Each structure stands twice: as structure tokens, then as C-alpha cells.
Coordinates of C-alpha atoms in Angstrom, one line a residue:
M1 CA 0.0 0.0 0.0
R2 CA 1.2 3.5 -0.9
I3 CA 0.1 6.8 0.6
L4 CA 0.8 10.4 -0.4
I5 CA 0.5 13.0 2.4
V6 CA 0.1 16.4 0.9
G7 CA 1.4 18.7 3.5
G8 CA 3.5 15.9 4.9
T9 CA 6.4 18.1 5.7
G10 CA 4.3 20.2 8.0
K11 CA 4.2 19.3 11.7
F12 CA 0.8 17.6 11.6
G13 CA 1.4 15.7 8.3
A14 CA 4.8 14.6 9.5
W15 CA 3.3 13.3 12.7
F16 CA 1.3 10.7 10.6
V17 CA 4.4 9.4 8.6
P18 CA 5.5 6.9 11.3
F19 CA 1.9 6.0 11.9
F20 CA 1.3 4.8 8.4
K21 CA 4.8 3.2 8.2
R22 CA 3.9 1.1 11.2
H23 CA 1.0 -0.2 9.3
G24 CA 3.0 -1.3 6.3
F25 CA 2.5 1.7 4.0
E26 CA 5.1 3.2 1.7
V27 CA 4.8 6.9 2.6
L28 CA 5.5 9.8 0.2
V29 CA 5.2 13.5 1.2
S30 CA 4.6 16.7 -0.7
G31 CA 4.2 20.3 0.2
K32 CA 4.4 23.8 -1.3
S33 CA 7.5 24.7 0.8
G34 CA 9.8 22.1 -0.9
K35 CA 11.2 20.9 2.4
V36 CA 13.2 18.0 0.9
D37 CA 15.4 17.9 4.0
V38 CA 12.3 17.2 6.2
A39 CA 11.3 14.4 3.9
R40 CA 14.8 12.9 4.2
Q41 CA 14.7 13.1 8.0
L42 CA 11.3 11.3 7.9
G43 CA 12.7 8.6 5.6
C44 CA 10.3 9.5 2.8
E45 CA 10.4 10.4 -0.9
Y46 CA 9.5 14.0 -1.5
V47 CA 7.2 14.6 -4.4
F48 CA 7.5 18.0 -6.1
L49 CA 4.2 19.6 -7.3
E50 CA 5.0 19.2 -11.0
R51 CA 5.3 15.4 -10.4
L52 CA 1.9 15.0 -8.8
P53 CA 0.1 14.1 -12.0
S54 CA 2.4 11.1 -12.5
V55 CA 2.8 10.0 -8.9
V56 CA -0.8 10.4 -7.6
P57 CA -2.1 7.5 -9.9
T58 CA 0.3 5.1 -8.2
C59 CA -1.0 5.9 -4.7
D60 CA -3.7 3.9 -2.9
W61 CA -4.5 6.7 -0.4
V62 CA -4.0 10.4 -0.5
M63 CA -4.2 12.4 2.7
L64 CA -4.7 16.2 2.7
S65 CA -3.0 17.8 5.6
V66 CA -3.4 21.5 4.6
P67 CA -5.2 24.5 6.0
I68 CA -9.0 24.7 5.5
D69 CA -8.8 27.6 3.1
A70 CA -6.4 25.6 0.9
I71 CA -8.5 22.3 0.7
E72 CA -10.5 23.2 -2.4
R73 CA -7.4 24.3 -4.4
V74 CA -5.2 21.3 -3.3
A75 CA -8.0 18.8 -3.8
S76 CA -8.5 20.1 -7.4
Q77 CA -4.8 19.6 -8.1
V78 CA -4.6 16.0 -6.7
A79 CA -8.0 14.3 -6.9
P80 CA -8.5 14.2 -10.7
H81 CA -5.4 12.0 -11.0
M82 CA -6.4 9.4 -8.5
K83 CA -7.1 5.8 -9.6
E84 CA -10.3 3.9 -9.1
G85 CA -10.4 2.1 -5.7
S86 CA -8.1 4.7 -4.0
M87 CA -9.1 6.9 -1.1
L88 CA -8.9 10.7 -0.6
F89 CA -9.3 12.0 3.0
D90 CA -8.5 15.2 4.9
V91 CA -7.6 16.1 8.6
C92 CA -9.3 19.5 8.7
S93 CA -11.1 20.8 11.8
L94 CA -14.2 21.6 9.8
K95 CA -15.9 18.9 7.7
Q96 CA -18.8 20.1 5.6
G97 CA -16.7 22.5 3.4
P98 CA -13.7 20.2 2.9
L99 CA -15.9 17.2 2.1
D100 CA -18.0 19.1 -0.4
A101 CA -14.8 20.3 -2.1
M102 CA -13.3 16.7 -2.3
L103 CA -16.5 15.2 -3.5
K104 CA -16.8 17.8 -6.2
V105 CA -13.4 17.0 -7.8
A106 CA -12.8 13.3 -7.0
P107 CA -13.5 10.9 -9.9
E108 CA -16.1 8.2 -9.6
G109 CA -14.7 5.1 -8.0
V110 CA -12.5 7.1 -5.6
E111 CA -13.5 6.9 -1.9
V112 CA -13.9 10.2 0.0
V113 CA -13.6 10.3 3.8
G114 CA -13.4 13.1 6.3
T115 CA -11.3 12.8 9.5
H116 CA -10.6 15.2 12.4
P117 CA -7.9 14.1 14.8
M118 CA -8.7 15.9 18.1
F119 CA -5.1 16.4 19.1
G120 CA -2.0 18.3 18.0
P121 CA 1.4 17.1 16.7
T122 CA 3.0 17.3 20.1
I123 CA 1.3 14.2 21.5
P124 CA 3.6 11.1 21.6
H125 CA 1.1 8.5 20.6
L126 CA -2.6 7.8 19.8
E127 CA -3.4 6.0 23.0
G128 CA -6.5 7.7 24.6
Q129 CA -6.8 10.3 21.8
T130 CA -10.1 10.9 19.9
V131 CA -10.4 10.9 16.1
I132 CA -13.7 11.9 14.5
M133 CA -14.5 10.2 11.2
V134 CA -17.1 11.3 8.7
S135 CA -18.3 8.9 6.0
T136 CA -19.8 10.0 2.7
S137 CA -21.9 8.3 0.0
R138 CA -18.6 7.3 -1.5
S139 CA -16.9 5.8 1.6
G140 CA -16.1 2.1 1.7
S141 CA -13.4 -0.4 2.7
G142 CA -10.8 2.3 3.0
F143 CA -12.9 4.0 5.7
E144 CA -13.1 0.8 7.7
R145 CA -9.4 0.0 7.4
L146 CA -8.3 3.5 8.5
R147 CA -10.7 3.2 11.5
Q148 CA -9.3 -0.2 12.4
M149 CA -5.7 1.2 12.2
L150 CA -6.5 4.1 14.5
E151 CA -8.3 1.8 17.0
E152 CA -5.4 -0.7 17.0
E153 CA -3.2 2.1 18.4
G154 CA -5.6 3.0 21.2
A155 CA -7.5 5.9 19.6
H156 CA -11.2 6.4 20.3
V157 CA -12.9 6.8 16.9
Q158 CA -16.2 8.7 16.9
Q159 CA -18.3 8.6 13.8
M160 CA -20.8 11.4 13.0
S161 CA -22.1 13.4 10.1
A162 CA -20.4 16.5 8.7
R163 CA -23.2 18.8 10.0
E164 CA -23.2 17.2 13.5
H165 CA -19.4 17.6 13.6
D166 CA -19.4 21.3 12.6
M167 CA -22.1 22.1 15.1
A168 CA -20.3 20.3 17.9
M169 CA -16.9 21.9 17.0
A170 CA -18.5 25.4 17.2
V171 CA -18.6 24.8 20.9
V172 CA -15.9 22.2 21.6
Q173 CA -13.3 24.2 19.6
G174 CA -14.8 27.5 18.7
L175 CA -16.1 28.6 22.1
T176 CA -13.2 27.1 24.1
H177 CA -10.4 28.6 21.9
F178 CA -12.2 32.0 21.8
A179 CA -12.5 32.1 25.6
Y180 CA -8.9 31.2 26.1
I181 CA -7.6 33.6 23.5
T182 CA -9.8 36.3 25.0
I183 CA -8.3 35.6 28.5
G184 CA -4.8 35.9 26.9
S185 CA -5.7 39.1 25.2
T186 CA -7.1 40.5 28.5
L187 CA -3.9 39.7 30.3
R188 CA -2.0 41.6 27.6
R189 CA -4.4 44.6 27.9
L190 CA -4.0 44.7 31.7
E191 CA -0.2 44.4 31.2
F192 CA -0.4 41.6 33.8
D193 CA 2.9 39.7 34.5
V194 CA 2.0 36.1 33.9
G195 CA 5.4 34.8 34.7
A196 CA 5.6 36.6 38.1
S197 CA 2.1 35.3 39.0
R198 CA 3.4 31.7 38.8
T199 CA 5.2 32.3 42.1
Y200 CA 1.9 32.7 44.0
M201 CA -0.7 31.1 41.8
S202 CA -3.1 28.4 43.0
P203 CA -3.1 25.0 41.2
V204 CA -6.4 25.8 39.5
Y205 CA -5.1 29.1 38.2
E206 CA -1.9 27.4 37.0
V207 CA -3.8 24.8 35.0
M208 CA -6.0 27.5 33.4
V209 CA -3.0 29.7 32.5
D210 CA -1.2 26.7 31.0
F211 CA -4.2 26.0 28.8
V212 CA -4.3 29.6 27.7
G213 CA -0.6 29.4 26.9
R214 CA -1.1 26.1 25.1
I215 CA -3.5 27.8 22.6
L216 CA -1.5 31.0 22.3
A217 CA 1.7 29.0 21.5
Q218 CA 0.2 27.5 18.3
N219 CA -0.4 28.8 14.8
P220 CA -2.8 31.8 15.0
Y221 CA -3.9 31.3 11.4
L222 CA -5.2 27.8 12.2
Y223 CA -7.2 29.2 15.1
A224 CA -8.5 32.0 13.0
L225 CA -9.7 29.5 10.4
I226 CA -11.4 27.4 13.1
Q227 CA -13.4 30.5 14.0
T228 CA -14.7 30.7 10.4
N229 CA -17.0 27.8 11.1
P230 CA -20.4 29.2 10.2
A231 CA -21.9 27.8 13.4
A232 CA -19.3 29.5 15.6
S233 CA -20.6 33.0 14.9
E234 CA -23.8 32.4 17.0
V235 CA -21.8 30.7 19.7
R236 CA -19.4 33.7 20.0
R237 CA -22.4 36.1 20.1
A238 CA -24.0 34.1 22.9
F239 CA -20.7 34.1 24.8
V240 CA -20.2 37.9 24.6
E241 CA -23.8 38.6 25.5
E242 CA -23.5 36.3 28.6
A243 CA -20.3 37.9 29.7
K244 CA -21.9 41.4 29.4
R245 CA -25.0 40.2 31.3
L246 CA -23.0 38.7 34.2
A247 CA -20.7 41.7 34.4
S248 CA -23.8 44.1 34.6
L249 CA -25.2 42.0 37.5
I250 CA -22.0 42.5 39.5
D251 CA -21.5 46.1 38.5
G252 CA -25.1 46.8 39.5
G253 CA -24.6 45.1 42.9
D254 CA -27.0 42.3 42.1
V255 CA -25.3 39.5 44.0
E256 CA -28.4 37.4 44.2
G257 CA -28.9 37.7 40.4
F258 CA -25.3 36.5 39.8
V259 CA -25.7 33.6 42.3
A260 CA -28.9 32.6 40.5
S261 CA -27.2 32.7 37.2
M262 CA -24.3 30.6 38.5
R263 CA -26.7 28.0 40.0
A264 CA -28.7 27.8 36.8
A265 CA -25.5 27.2 34.8
A266 CA -24.5 24.5 37.3
S267 CA -27.9 22.8 37.0
H268 CA -27.6 22.8 33.2
F269 CA -24.0 21.6 33.3
G270 CA -25.1 18.4 35.0
N271 CA -22.8 16.4 37.2
T272 CA -20.5 19.1 38.5
E273 CA -19.3 16.8 41.3
A274 CA -17.8 14.5 38.7
A275 CA -16.1 17.5 37.0
L276 CA -14.7 18.5 40.3
R277 CA -13.2 15.1 40.9
R278 CA -11.8 14.9 37.4
S279 CA -10.2 18.3 37.7
D280 CA -8.8 17.4 41.1
K281 CA -7.2 14.3 39.6
L282 CA -5.6 16.5 36.9
I283 CA -4.3 19.0 39.6
N284 CA -3.1 16.2 41.9
W285 CA -1.4 14.4 39.1
S286 CA 0.7 17.5 38.3
I287 CA 1.6 17.9 42.0
A288 CA 2.4 14.2 42.3
E289 CA 4.7 14.3 39.3
L290 CA 6.8 17.0 40.9
E291 CA 6.8 15.2 44.2
R292 CA 8.1 12.0 42.5
L293 CA 10.9 14.0 40.9
Q294 CA 11.8 15.7 44.2
S295 CA 11.9 12.3 45.9
M296 CA 14.7 11.3 43.5
V297 CA 17.0 14.2 44.3
G298 CA 20.5 12.9 44.8
K299 CA 19.8 9.8 42.7
E300 CA 20.4 9.0 39.0
V301 CA 17.4 9.5 36.7
V302 CA 16.6 9.4 33.0
L303 CA 14.5 12.3 31.7
E304 CA 12.9 12.4 28.2
H305 CA 12.5 15.7 26.5
L306 CA 9.0 15.7 25.2
Y307 CA 9.6 17.9 22.2
T308 CA 13.1 16.9 21.0
S309 CA 12.8 13.2 22.0
K310 CA 16.3 13.4 23.5
Y311 CA 17.1 11.6 26.7
H312 CA 19.0 13.2 29.6
R313 CA 20.7 10.9 32.2
G314 CA 22.3 12.2 35.3
V315 CA 22.1 12.7 39.1
L316 CA 19.1 14.9 39.9
K317 CA 20.3 18.0 41.7
S318 CA 17.0 19.8 42.2
A319 CA 13.5 20.0 40.9
D320 CA 10.9 22.8 41.4
K321 CA 7.8 24.1 39.5
Q322 CA 10.0 25.8 37.0
E323 CA 13.0 23.7 36.2
V324 CA 14.9 20.4 36.8
V325 CA 18.7 20.4 37.3
L326 CA 20.7 17.3 36.3
G327 CA 24.4 16.7 37.1
T328 CA 26.2 15.0 34.3
G329 CA 29.8 14.7 35.1
K330 CA 31.3 18.1 35.9
R331 CA 28.5 20.1 34.2
Q332 CA 24.9 20.7 35.0
V333 CA 21.9 20.6 32.7
K334 CA 18.9 22.8 33.4
L335 CA 15.6 21.7 31.8
K336 CA 12.1 23.2 32.0
L337 CA 9.8 21.0 34.1
E338 CA 7.0 21.2 31.6
N339 CA 9.3 19.9 28.8
V340 CA 10.4 16.6 30.5
R341 CA 9.1 13.4 32.0
M342 CA 10.9 10.9 34.1
L343 CA 11.2 7.3 32.9
E344 CA 10.1 4.8 35.5
G345 CA 9.4 1.0 35.9
E346 CA 9.4 -1.1 32.7
E347 CA 10.0 1.9 30.5
L348 CA 13.2 2.8 32.4
S349 CA 14.3 -0.9 32.2
A350 CA 13.7 -0.9 28.4
W351 CA 15.7 2.3 28.0
R352 CA 18.6 0.9 30.0
A353 CA 18.5 -2.3 28.1
E354 CA 19.0 -0.4 24.9
H355 CA 21.5 2.2 26.1
V356 CA 23.5 0.7 29.0
P357 CA 25.9 -2.2 28.5
T358 CA 25.7 -5.3 30.8
R359 CA 28.1 -7.5 32.7
R360 CA 27.6 -11.3 33.0
R361 CA 27.6 -13.2 36.2
D362 CA 27.0 -16.9 36.6
I363 CA 25.4 -18.6 39.6
S364 CA 25.3 -22.4 40.1
V365 CA 22.9 -24.0 42.5
L366 CA 21.5 -27.3 43.5
L367 CA 17.7 -27.1 42.8
C368 CA 15.2 -28.2 45.5
E369 CA 12.7 -30.8 44.6
G370 CA 10.0 -29.5 42.2
A371 CA 11.9 -26.4 41.3
R372 CA 11.3 -25.1 37.8
E373 CA 14.1 -23.3 35.9
D374 CA 11.8 -21.1 33.9
V375 CA 10.1 -19.8 37.1
L376 CA 13.5 -19.1 38.7
V377 CA 14.6 -17.2 35.5
H378 CA 11.5 -15.1 35.6
L379 CA 12.2 -14.2 39.3
L380 CA 15.8 -13.4 38.7
S381 CA 14.9 -11.2 35.7
S382 CA 12.6 -9.2 38.0
L383 CA 15.5 -8.1 40.3
E384 CA 16.4 -4.5 40.1
H385 CA 19.4 -3.7 37.7
V386 CA 19.1 -7.2 36.0
A387 CA 18.5 -6.7 32.3
R388 CA 17.7 -10.4 31.8
A389 CA 18.5 -13.9 33.2
E390 CA 18.9 -17.2 31.4
V391 CA 19.7 -20.9 32.2
I392 CA 23.0 -21.9 30.6
D393 CA 23.3 -25.4 32.0
V394 CA 21.2 -28.0 33.7
Y395 CA 22.7 -31.3 34.9
E396 CA 22.4 -34.2 37.4
L397 CA 24.8 -34.4 40.3
K398 CA 24.6 -37.3 42.8
G399 CA 20.9 -37.8 42.1
K400 CA 20.2 -34.1 42.4
R401 CA 19.5 -31.5 39.7
S402 CA 21.8 -28.6 39.4
A403 CA 21.5 -25.5 37.2
T404 CA 23.7 -22.5 36.3
F405 CA 21.9 -19.2 35.8
R406 CA 23.5 -16.3 33.9
L407 CA 22.6 -12.8 35.0
H408 CA 23.1 -9.9 32.6
I409 CA 23.5 -7.0 35.0
F410 CA 23.5 -3.3 34.0
S411 CA 27.1 -2.0 34.2
D412 CA 26.1 1.2 36.0
A413 CA 24.8 -0.9 39.0
H414 CA 26.8 -2.2 42.0
I415 CA 27.4 -5.6 40.3
S416 CA 28.4 -7.5 43.5
Q417 CA 25.4 -6.3 45.4
V418 CA 23.0 -7.4 42.6
E419 CA 24.7 -10.8 42.5
K420 CA 24.4 -11.1 46.3
R421 CA 20.6 -10.4 46.1
A422 CA 20.2 -13.0 43.4
V423 CA 22.0 -15.6 45.6
E424 CA 19.9 -14.7 48.6
M425 CA 16.7 -15.1 46.5
L426 CA 17.7 -18.5 45.3
V427 CA 18.6 -19.6 48.8
G428 CA 15.3 -18.3 50.1
L429 CA 13.6 -20.5 47.5
G430 CA 15.3 -23.6 48.7
C431 CA 18.3 -23.8 46.3
T432 CA 21.8 -24.6 47.6
P433 CA 24.7 -22.6 46.1
R434 CA 27.6 -24.7 44.7
G435 CA 31.4 -24.0 44.6
S436 CA 32.4 -20.4 44.9
D437 CA 28.8 -19.4 45.0
K438 CA 28.4 -21.5 48.1
K439 CA 31.3 -19.9 49.9
R440 CA 30.1 -16.4 48.9
A441 CA 26.5 -17.2 50.1
E442 CA 27.8 -18.5 53.4
R443 CA 29.9 -15.3 53.8
D444 CA 27.0 -13.0 52.8
L445 CA 24.3 -14.8 54.8
N446 CA 26.5 -15.4 57.9
P447 CA 28.9 -12.5 58.2
R448 CA 31.6 -12.6 60.9
P449 CA 30.9 -10.4 64.0
A450 CA 32.9 -7.2 64.1
G451 CA 35.9 -7.2 66.3

């Protein structure tokens, strides 16, 4: 299968390149900017615009990752060259206009599908994300395969009509973005120092400010185009009128009127208690993340930079709400807290297995009756700092079974301490150390008294 992503050198289009590769597609990218270097970094062939008429007929799917106001023009350049049985789909945040444009120019026999991924290109994976899909009278097997691919990677796929989508997005995106951008614009008008306020802000305020900043950090043209949703105009009008009405109640000293309005809004909202609990979880998670980092001060950690995908390993010197300081040799690295996350558990073990060399240590024991080597290997592999364990020899000795286990221990660990814990575990399970392992076990388990 072959897919062409028009706009594939942009941030969002590029995000989907590894997704389609994981599902066995050969991925080609194209764009008006001619970013051949980006295509090379993605491991894709770059298709210049003049080659589209000859390349498009060879593609099974074509994805349009372009601004809403460019969909009609780009679709008219690409769709007429598509072969029968292929599929054309977009990722725009509006659906009626783009679908009408694609249906207008796509030849008979070409599937037309609308999608709206409800996330940006900064998310690491699809797990837990929502993708809206809109079928048309010309949707078929391609629609179902794309849906299956998204769901296989953990996405929640919601199917709805183009009209339902655009009405919902007028509130979900239009109102939300407009409110956050208005707050940001108000802070500018007041010349309010947002950075300074972080030293005394409440957790709720901090979350709100971060969401405002999240929107303001992105492409303003994209957010302006989202506001062009015809249904968003009425939503904005209602928002402005409600803001004026509530302000007039307070300005006029009508506290009871304001209280009544807030209670009416709460009643319409529904389960406010559930919303309170969910927001508490969000706030508490943020606090807990910082507390986990602070508990590791003085210890070695591995941090992943969320936006460069670079890993930083070192001794954690300090961590606060603004930054994390790592000691790496004689120098220190300062990282913004919001840009990193600490690897833990199995993920940390997997990273170490890939980046840290190991040292081998063999342990020979007499097995107790009924002991299973595979179970012992599993238990040994679960020890901290053990990359993996294996059985390298099993034999009979004077009517008893004996086995030699090989431990692959991370070289940055205290090797002898890990080996000692492994022997202690085996002894605790009824095994008897042999040879040098026996002497070491006797020494470790029965140390001589001091003096």
C-alpha cells in the first residue's frame, strides 16, 4: 500500500508518517514549501508539485494535511489524477466544506472520507486520543481500514455526520479557543505579568494559565480559520452577551442575580461533582509528578525531553515548579519542568537495556525438589538492575538436579550487590549454592561479627 501525504512536511502531516509506516505503508510526502530535508529526515520520498500528475495515480491513499482555506485548491490539483479504488481524505477541523470540495473533484470510484484528529502534533502516541471520522456516500473499505488502524493504536474513533461535527466543534473548539484567547488578550491589555504570577498562583489558576498558553503557542492562522466555522458565529455572540450580562449584574450590585445565574449554569451543566473530581485528579497528578521528581534528588534518573525526544541521564540535583537540574559529570543541565518526564518502571528498564551495557555473572545452585528453571529465571529477571536472566546449563549431580543461571546486570549498577541479592533469593527459594557461589553465600548470609 502506498500513501501520499500532501502537507506531509508540516508538523501535523509529518506526525502521521511513522503511523502509516507502522501499518506497512510506503509513505510519500509533498508540500508547497519544498522541504526535501524534512522528507529525508522522515525517511520518505519528496514529491514536487509538478510530479503530482504522474505520482498520484500510483498511490492507494491520499491524505490532505493542509489549511482549511487551501483544501479546495489542493483537492482540485490532486483528486482528478487518483485511480479507481483509491481513497482521498482530509484532517481538517471543519468537515462540511472540505468534504464538499473533495466530492466535487474526486472521480467516480474514488473513496472520499473526512477525519478530524482531536489532538495536535505534540502528543507522543494515539493511546487515549479521539479521532472523528465522517463517512460519505462514497466511503467504503478504506474508511473501515483506517478506522481499524486508529483503534489498534488505542484511539477512540467517533463517527458522525459533517453537520453534527461542525455544530459540535463550534462549541468544543470555537467557544473554548475563543474564551482562552480572550483571556490571553485581556492579560495583555492589563499588562499583567503572567510569569511573576506563577510564584503565588493556585493549582487551579496554574492549569488555566497553561491551557491559555497552550492555545497561544500555536499557529494563530489555524485558530482564526477554526473561528470561520459558520456555526461558531452564533456561539461567540452568545458568549459575549452572557459575559456582558454577568458583568452588569456584579457592576449593579445584584449579587443574588449573579448567584442565581451561576446556580442555573450548574444545573444545566449536570454532574458538577464528577467534573470537580476529574479536575482534582488533573491537579493532583501534576503535583504528584513534581513530588516524584523531588523524591529522586541525589539519585540517578533518566528524563525524556517531550519535544526533542532526547534523553538526559544524570544525578538529579534539584526540581521545582519551573526547572529540573541534572548533574552530568562536571557540568549541570537545566531543563524546564514542563518539557520533560521521568522514565520509571518497565519503560526505564527498556531504555537501560537499549543504552546501558551489561556485565555477565553466573550462579550455580542445586535445585530443590519440584523447582522449575523457567520460574526461577523469571524471578531473577525481575531483580532491580538485572537486564535479563537465562539458564545456561542443567545437569544431574549425585541424584540431584543442578543449574547454572547467567545474569546480565547493567554495568552502571553495583554488580556484586546485585549478585548477592540473586543468591539470597535462590537460597530463600530452597536452592543450595555450589562451589564459589556456596562460599560467597555463606559469607554473605552469615557475616563474621565485628571485632
